[in-house]
Amino acid sequence: ETGVTQSPTHLIKTRGQQVTLRCSSQSGHNTVSWYQQALGQGPQFIFQYYREEENGRGNFPPRFSGLQFPNYSSELNVNALELDDSALYLCASSPGLAGKETQYFGPGTRLLVL
Amino acid sequence: QQQVKQSPQSLIVQKGGISIINCAYENTAFDYFPWYQQFPGKGPALLIAIRPDVSEKKEGRFTISFNKSAKQFSLHIMDSQPGDSATYFCAARGSSGSRLTFGEGTQLTVNP
């Protein structure tokens, strides 16, 4: 059984650009959540997808958007990048109903916006 | 508005000692309280979790103590080892919610 994987591991972008981050959920998991972890802080919830539908969103602007595919993998898209978007982006998957089960985190994608 | 407050920010313990990390929450709708351990360059890994119908849960050297009336919970690491050196996060989740709300983290260093 493979765990949660994310790609790429590191990414450097410039302000105003767009970025797409990818996540493959753990086998058998149908719920994916995305979190932003700024340096020295706890993860902040961005949004969650359950069976390809958004199921909850945190306090992030609309330029943060996502998708979940039929195989339950997921993408996080960020448009018009700002310097403050520099962070570790974490994906977590969970089995069962809409994230009420334990969430298992991937290693994250480190994004640097210059 | 931060809903989960964690302390201390950093903690240094000698090998074999007890590490104690505290968290307090505000939202009474929270009903699931996990602790995560994060090593540098890795994602958070679930360590232990508790629901408010019990006051204590123990798994090996790790114990969660929960005080529902005070809206506080804590992680105790007994016989701390250098390999326990990591950042620890408490978190909380509501019964109707999908999101985990995390504390700010505690960087634990266990000296040999």
mmCIF file of C-alpha atoms in Angstrom:
data_model
loop_
_atom_site.group_PDB
_atom_site.id
_atom_site.type_symbol
_atom_site.label_atom_id
_atom_site.label_comp_id
_atom_site.label_asym_id
_atom_site.label_seq_id
_atom_site.Cartn_x
_atom_site.Cartn_y
_atom_site.Cartn_z
ATOM 1 C CA GLU A 1 0.000 0.000 0.000
ATOM 2 C CA THR A 2 1.517 3.300 -1.084
ATOM 3 C CA GLY A 3 1.161 6.443 0.980
ATOM 4 C CA VAL A 4 0.240 9.948 -0.091
ATOM 5 C CA THR A 5 2.586 11.314 -2.743
ATOM 6 C CA GLN A 6 2.986 14.883 -3.959
ATOM 7 C CA SER A 7 4.741 16.492 -6.884
ATOM 8 C CA PRO A 8 6.870 18.395 -7.408
ATOM 9 C CA THR A 9 8.886 18.414 -4.184
ATOM 10 C CA HIS A 10 10.174 21.940 -4.722
ATOM 11 C CA LEU A 11 9.129 24.780 -6.988
ATOM 12 C CA ILE A 12 10.283 28.339 -7.605
ATOM 13 C CA LYS A 13 7.928 30.842 -9.254
ATOM 14 C CA THR A 14 7.809 34.589 -9.671
ATOM 15 C CA ARG A 15 5.077 36.894 -8.479
ATOM 16 C CA GLY A 16 2.035 36.927 -10.770
ATOM 17 C CA GLN A 17 2.640 33.450 -12.184
ATOM 18 C CA GLN A 18 0.349 30.453 -11.835
ATOM 19 C CA VAL A 19 1.224 27.097 -10.273
ATOM 20 C CA THR A 20 -0.302 23.606 -10.188
ATOM 21 C CA LEU A 21 0.549 21.157 -7.430
ATOM 22 C CA ARG A 22 -0.400 17.492 -7.577
ATOM 23 C CA CYS A 23 -1.340 14.874 -5.038
ATOM 24 C CA SER A 24 -1.960 11.141 -5.267
ATOM 25 C CA SER A 25 -4.017 9.900 -2.377
ATOM 26 C CA GLN A 26 -3.372 6.736 -0.445
ATOM 27 C CA SER A 27 -4.939 3.626 -1.936
ATOM 28 C CA GLY A 28 -8.604 3.318 -0.984
ATOM 29 C CA HIS A 29 -8.931 6.942 0.146
ATOM 30 C CA ASN A 30 -11.647 9.058 -1.494
ATOM 31 C CA THR A 31 -11.130 12.342 0.366
ATOM 32 C CA VAL A 32 -8.294 14.793 -0.177
ATOM 33 C CA SER A 33 -7.558 17.915 1.860
ATOM 34 C CA TRP A 34 -5.047 20.651 1.107
ATOM 35 C CA TYR A 35 -3.194 22.712 3.698
ATOM 36 C CA GLN A 36 -0.735 25.612 3.533
ATOM 37 C CA GLN A 37 2.078 25.602 6.090
ATOM 38 C CA ALA A 38 4.057 28.823 6.334
ATOM 39 C CA LEU A 39 7.514 28.622 7.872
ATOM 40 C CA GLY A 40 7.336 28.123 11.629
ATOM 41 C CA GLN A 41 3.552 27.817 11.704
ATOM 42 C CA GLY A 42 0.930 25.099 11.811
ATOM 43 C CA PRO A 43 -0.849 23.969 8.642
ATOM 44 C CA GLN A 44 -3.839 26.083 7.556
ATOM 45 C CA PHE A 45 -6.797 24.372 5.859
ATOM 46 C CA ILE A 46 -7.336 25.446 2.243
ATOM 47 C CA PHE A 47 -10.097 23.112 1.061
ATOM 48 C CA GLN A 48 -11.211 19.497 0.858
ATOM 49 C CA TYR A 49 -12.537 17.329 -1.960
ATOM 50 C CA TYR A 50 -14.752 14.319 -1.454
ATOM 51 C CA ARG A 51 -15.662 12.197 -4.472
ATOM 52 C CA GLU A 52 -14.719 15.001 -6.878
ATOM 53 C CA GLU A 53 -16.807 17.690 -5.120
ATOM 54 C CA GLU A 54 -15.511 20.500 -2.903
ATOM 55 C CA ASN A 55 -16.476 19.720 0.697
ATOM 56 C CA GLY A 56 -15.411 22.681 2.786
ATOM 57 C CA ARG A 57 -13.103 25.632 2.229
ATOM 58 C CA GLY A 58 -10.889 27.643 4.535
ATOM 59 C CA ASN A 59 -10.184 31.365 4.533
ATOM 60 C CA PHE A 60 -8.309 31.494 1.226
ATOM 61 C CA PRO A 61 -9.102 33.729 -1.781
ATOM 62 C CA PRO A 62 -10.665 32.350 -4.984
ATOM 63 C CA ARG A 63 -7.296 32.350 -6.749
ATOM 64 C CA PHE A 64 -6.710 29.130 -4.802
ATOM 65 C CA SER A 65 -8.691 26.434 -6.614
ATOM 66 C CA GLY A 66 -8.642 22.683 -6.847
ATOM 67 C CA LEU A 67 -9.781 19.573 -8.594
ATOM 68 C CA GLN A 68 -10.248 15.943 -7.682
ATOM 69 C CA PHE A 69 -10.167 13.306 -10.392
ATOM 70 C CA PRO A 70 -12.110 10.006 -10.662
ATOM 71 C CA ASN A 71 -9.075 8.128 -9.336
ATOM 72 C CA TYR A 72 -9.206 10.499 -6.300
ATOM 73 C CA SER A 73 -5.917 12.203 -7.106
ATOM 74 C CA SER A 74 -6.058 15.968 -6.780
ATOM 75 C CA GLU A 75 -4.606 19.260 -7.968
ATOM 76 C CA LEU A 76 -4.177 22.583 -6.216
ATOM 77 C CA ASN A 77 -3.988 25.590 -8.523
ATOM 78 C CA VAL A 78 -2.870 29.028 -7.403
ATOM 79 C CA ASN A 79 -3.213 31.983 -9.768
ATOM 80 C CA ALA A 80 -1.565 35.404 -9.560
ATOM 81 C CA LEU A 81 1.064 34.242 -7.097
ATOM 82 C CA GLU A 82 2.015 36.583 -4.274
ATOM 83 C CA LEU A 83 5.159 36.588 -2.153
ATOM 84 C CA ASP A 84 3.111 35.444 0.866
ATOM 85 C CA ASP A 85 2.139 32.277 -1.007
ATOM 86 C CA SER A 86 5.637 30.953 -0.299
ATOM 87 C CA ALA A 87 5.003 27.949 1.933
ATOM 88 C CA LEU A 88 4.909 24.171 2.210
ATOM 89 C CA TYR A 89 1.719 22.864 0.611
ATOM 90 C CA LEU A 90 0.474 19.660 2.159
ATOM 91 C CA CYS A 91 -2.010 17.191 0.821
ATOM 92 C CA ALA A 92 -3.785 14.762 3.147
ATOM 93 C CA SER A 93 -6.024 11.868 2.226
ATOM 94 C CA SER A 94 -8.527 9.948 4.295
ATOM 95 C CA PRO A 95 -10.861 7.030 3.776
ATOM 96 C CA GLY A 96 -14.564 7.025 4.404
ATOM 97 C CA LEU A 97 -16.924 9.899 4.711
ATOM 98 C CA ALA A 98 -15.717 13.357 3.931
ATOM 99 C CA GLY A 99 -12.578 13.561 6.010
ATOM 100 C CA LYS A 100 -14.089 12.394 9.285
ATOM 101 C CA GLU A 101 -11.492 9.665 9.391
ATOM 102 C CA THR A 102 -7.813 10.109 10.136
ATOM 103 C CA GLN A 103 -6.013 12.300 7.627
ATOM 104 C CA TYR A 104 -2.689 11.017 6.307
ATOM 105 C CA PHE A 105 -0.307 13.667 5.031
ATOM 106 C CA GLY A 106 2.079 13.613 2.110
ATOM 107 C CA PRO A 107 5.596 15.079 2.273
ATOM 108 C CA GLY A 108 4.478 18.383 0.792
ATOM 109 C CA THR A 109 5.548 20.683 -2.021
ATOM 110 C CA ARG A 110 7.816 23.566 -1.031
ATOM 111 C CA LEU A 111 6.836 26.646 -3.080
ATOM 112 C CA LEU A 112 9.016 29.739 -3.195
ATOM 113 C CA VAL A 113 7.614 32.870 -4.827
ATOM 114 C CA LEU A 114 10.176 35.504 -5.798
ATOM 115 C CA GLN B 1 -8.864 34.031 14.761
ATOM 116 C CA GLN B 2 -6.688 31.272 16.151
ATOM 117 C CA GLN B 3 -8.892 28.585 17.652
ATOM 118 C CA VAL B 4 -6.170 26.295 19.004
ATOM 119 C CA LYS B 5 -3.375 27.745 21.112
ATOM 120 C CA GLN B 6 -0.271 25.657 21.737
ATOM 121 C CA SER B 7 2.568 26.086 24.207
ATOM 122 C CA PRO B 8 5.484 26.148 24.600
ATOM 123 C CA GLN B 9 6.932 27.178 21.230
ATOM 124 C CA SER B 10 10.102 25.246 21.970
ATOM 125 C CA LEU B 11 11.110 22.674 24.553
ATOM 126 C CA ILE B 12 14.444 21.149 25.480
ATOM 127 C CA VAL B 13 14.441 17.928 27.498
ATOM 128 C CA GLN B 14 17.156 15.540 28.595
ATOM 129 C CA LYS B 15 17.078 11.953 27.421
ATOM 130 C CA GLY B 16 14.806 9.938 29.682
ATOM 131 C CA GLY B 17 12.844 12.965 30.816
ATOM 132 C CA ILE B 18 9.171 13.800 30.340
ATOM 133 C CA SER B 19 8.122 16.201 27.572
ATOM 134 C CA ILE B 20 4.821 18.025 28.097
ATOM 135 C CA ILE B 21 3.079 20.113 25.437
ATOM 136 C CA ASN B 22 -0.178 21.919 26.109
ATOM 137 C CA CYS B 23 -3.056 23.062 23.909
ATOM 138 C CA ALA B 24 -6.217 25.040 24.552
ATOM 139 C CA TYR B 25 -9.198 25.422 22.274
ATOM 140 C CA GLU B 26 -12.164 27.763 22.076
ATOM 141 C CA ASN B 27 -14.701 26.020 19.851
ATOM 142 C CA THR B 28 -16.896 23.685 21.902
ATOM 143 C CA ALA B 29 -18.001 21.959 18.676
ATOM 144 C CA PHE B 30 -14.589 20.296 18.372
ATOM 145 C CA ASP B 31 -14.858 16.567 19.028
ATOM 146 C CA TYR B 32 -11.615 15.043 17.755
ATOM 147 C CA PHE B 33 -8.168 16.036 18.967
ATOM 148 C CA PRO B 34 -5.117 14.534 17.227
ATOM 149 C CA TRP B 35 -1.439 15.150 17.762
ATOM 150 C CA TYR B 36 0.917 15.142 14.800
ATOM 151 C CA GLN B 37 4.705 14.767 14.691
ATOM 152 C CA GLN B 38 6.657 16.436 11.911
ATOM 153 C CA PHE B 39 10.301 15.928 11.034
ATOM 154 C CA PRO B 40 12.159 18.428 8.809
ATOM 155 C CA GLY B 41 11.290 17.960 5.152
ATOM 156 C CA LYS B 42 8.395 15.616 5.939
ATOM 157 C CA GLY B 43 4.657 15.940 6.236
ATOM 158 C CA PRO B 44 2.940 15.659 9.630
ATOM 159 C CA ALA B 45 2.375 12.094 10.842
ATOM 160 C CA LEU B 46 -0.441 11.148 13.209
ATOM 161 C CA LEU B 47 0.921 10.243 16.632
ATOM 162 C CA ILE B 48 -2.139 9.766 18.827
ATOM 163 C CA ALA B 49 -5.697 11.132 18.992
ATOM 164 C CA ILE B 50 -8.484 11.432 21.544
ATOM 165 C CA ARG B 51 -12.205 12.165 21.633
ATOM 166 C CA PRO B 52 -13.743 14.153 24.504
ATOM 167 C CA ASP B 53 -15.613 11.213 26.011
ATOM 168 C CA VAL B 54 -12.382 10.028 27.675
ATOM 169 C CA SER B 55 -9.963 11.966 29.868
ATOM 170 C CA GLU B 56 -6.789 10.099 28.974
ATOM 171 C CA LYS B 57 -5.397 7.917 26.212
ATOM 172 C CA LYS B 58 -2.048 6.156 26.266
ATOM 173 C CA GLU B 59 -0.128 4.572 23.417
ATOM 174 C CA GLY B 60 3.333 3.388 24.350
ATOM 175 C CA ARG B 61 5.349 6.333 25.649
ATOM 176 C CA PHE B 62 2.749 8.867 24.436
ATOM 177 C CA THR B 63 -0.233 9.971 26.525
ATOM 178 C CA ILE B 64 -2.952 12.531 25.825
ATOM 179 C CA SER B 65 -4.669 14.114 28.819
ATOM 180 C CA PHE B 66 -7.971 15.834 28.089
ATOM 181 C CA ASN B 67 -9.874 18.333 30.273
ATOM 182 C CA LYS B 68 -13.214 19.082 28.637
ATOM 183 C CA SER B 69 -14.380 21.675 31.190
ATOM 184 C CA ALA B 70 -11.148 23.654 30.837
ATOM 185 C CA LYS B 71 -11.056 23.111 27.065
ATOM 186 C CA GLN B 72 -7.458 21.963 27.313
ATOM 187 C CA PHE B 73 -5.495 18.909 26.268
ATOM 188 C CA SER B 74 -1.882 17.947 26.524
ATOM 189 C CA LEU B 75 0.675 15.499 25.156
ATOM 190 C CA HIS B 76 3.061 13.747 27.510
ATOM 191 C CA ILE B 77 6.087 11.930 26.121
ATOM 192 C CA MET B 78 7.582 9.634 28.729
ATOM 193 C CA ASP B 79 11.223 8.521 28.635
ATOM 194 C CA SER B 80 11.953 11.058 25.869
ATOM 195 C CA GLN B 81 14.562 9.945 23.332
ATOM 196 C CA PRO B 82 16.755 11.930 20.906
ATOM 197 C CA GLY B 83 14.743 10.362 18.077
ATOM 198 C CA ASP B 84 11.673 12.172 19.433
ATOM 199 C CA SER B 85 13.254 15.497 18.447
ATOM 200 C CA ALA B 86 10.728 16.970 16.023
ATOM 201 C CA THR B 87 7.961 19.548 15.790
ATOM 202 C CA TYR B 88 4.693 18.543 17.422
ATOM 203 C CA PHE B 89 1.304 19.957 16.465
ATOM 204 C CA CYS B 90 -1.968 19.619 18.272
ATOM 205 C CA ALA B 91 -5.108 19.888 16.178
ATOM 206 C CA ALA B 92 -8.882 19.817 16.524
ATOM 207 C CA ARG B 93 -11.825 19.005 14.287
ATOM 208 C CA GLY B 94 -15.566 19.505 14.659
ATOM 209 C CA SER B 95 -18.143 16.737 14.260
ATOM 210 C CA SER B 96 -19.690 18.362 11.214
ATOM 211 C CA GLY B 97 -16.478 19.679 9.749
ATOM 212 C CA SER B 98 -13.833 18.388 7.465
ATOM 213 C CA ARG B 99 -10.976 20.637 8.412
ATOM 214 C CA LEU B 100 -8.276 20.172 10.996
ATOM 215 C CA THR B 101 -7.416 23.334 12.931
ATOM 216 C CA PHE B 102 -3.785 23.196 14.025
ATOM 217 C CA GLY B 103 -1.860 24.823 16.826
ATOM 218 C CA GLU B 104 1.323 26.728 16.014
ATOM 219 C CA GLY B 105 3.634 23.863 16.880
ATOM 220 C CA THR B 106 6.242 23.005 19.505
ATOM 221 C CA GLN B 107 9.821 22.289 18.511
ATOM 222 C CA LEU B 108 11.066 19.549 20.823
ATOM 223 C CA THR B 109 14.765 18.861 21.278
ATOM 224 C CA VAL B 110 15.820 15.847 23.341
ATOM 225 C CA ASN B 111 19.477 16.031 24.349
ATOM 226 C CA PRO B 112 21.408 12.769 24.665
#
